[in-house]
Amino acid sequence: MPGDGMAAFVQWRQAVTSADANTEPPVDWDAVESSLGLRLPADYKAYIDEYGVGFVNRLFAVRHPTTATSRFNLLRAPEQWEGPDAEEEYLETHLTAPPLPLGIGRNRLMLCADSDDTQIYWDTSKDDPDAWSVVVGDDDGDTWQAVDLTLVETLLQLFTGRLPELGFDRAGYVTGEIRIQRNPFARA
């Protein structure tokens, strides 16, 4: 079971070496959660309130619930998978089916952060959102790796080199610094 996500958020804030200013308007969490029909994890809400939209070390973008940029919007998941009844169609473009249906809502894998080829999903099958662990998947549906941590715990472990089994340290994304940038790919 995931640990204390808010304690991880405090550690995350200490570990972040630089962050662009959060320019998103404040989130009305009551309205967001009401429209979703479910509560969201406290560590995620603290992360969004602090950082808004941005890439962590040019890799992962944590999805934001109200940003106008659809690429980063939590409520605009890129794909849905309705479960075993739709497995044949899903497997036409993916190697393996996910452990739960994909999409927004309860008892699903709900996309909360992604990169070009890797996604981090909440497993929303627990009633308490602060107990939601994550599942890491890739674009091909080749792997679905359960990680028994909250989103912020996962980011903290990943970018401080304590999740080497995910391979991001070998790819050069774990550098000893954690930078959050709104648009790290913009030309100067």
PDB file of N, CA and C in Angstrom, residues 37 50 79-80 113 128 164 171:
ATOM      1  N   GLY A  37     -16.825  12.991 -10.176  1.00  0.00           N
ATOM      2  CA  GLY A  37     -17.564  12.021  -9.365  1.00  0.00           C
ATOM      3  C   GLY A  37     -16.641  11.216  -8.465  1.00  0.00           C
ATOM      4  N   GLU A  50       1.160  23.734  -6.508  1.00  0.00           N
ATOM      5  CA  GLU A  50       2.518  24.292  -6.438  1.00  0.00           C
ATOM      6  C   GLU A  50       3.125  24.536  -7.818  1.00  0.00           C
ATOM      7  N   GLU A  79      -6.831   7.815 -24.486  1.00  0.00           N
ATOM      8  CA  GLU A  79      -7.471   6.599 -24.959  1.00  0.00           C
ATOM      9  C   GLU A  79      -8.302   5.982 -23.851  1.00  0.00           C
ATOM     10  N   GLN A  80      -9.277   5.245 -24.255  1.00  0.00           N
ATOM     11  CA  GLN A  80     -10.138   4.519 -23.329  1.00  0.00           C
ATOM     12  C   GLN A  80     -10.035   3.043 -23.677  1.00  0.00           C
ATOM     13  N   ALA A 113       0.038  11.066 -15.468  1.00  0.00           N
ATOM     14  CA  ALA A 113       1.296  11.655 -15.944  1.00  0.00           C
ATOM     15  C   ALA A 113       1.764  10.851 -17.150  1.00  0.00           C
ATOM     16  N   ASP A 128     -10.275   5.256  -0.993  1.00  0.00           N
ATOM     17  CA  ASP A 128      -9.498   6.399  -0.534  1.00  0.00           C
ATOM     18  C   ASP A 128      -8.486   6.787  -1.609  1.00  0.00           C
ATOM     19  N   PRO A 164      15.278   2.081 -10.039  1.00  0.00           N
ATOM     20  CA  PRO A 164      16.090   1.758 -11.217  1.00  0.00           C
ATOM     21  C   PRO A 164      15.456   0.712 -12.127  1.00  0.00           C
ATOM     22  N   ALA A 171      18.582   5.919 -18.980  1.00  0.00           N
ATOM     23  CA  ALA A 171      18.252   6.757 -20.137  1.00  0.00           C
ATOM     24  C   ALA A 171      18.686   8.211 -19.938  1.00  0.00           C
TER      25      ALA A 171
END
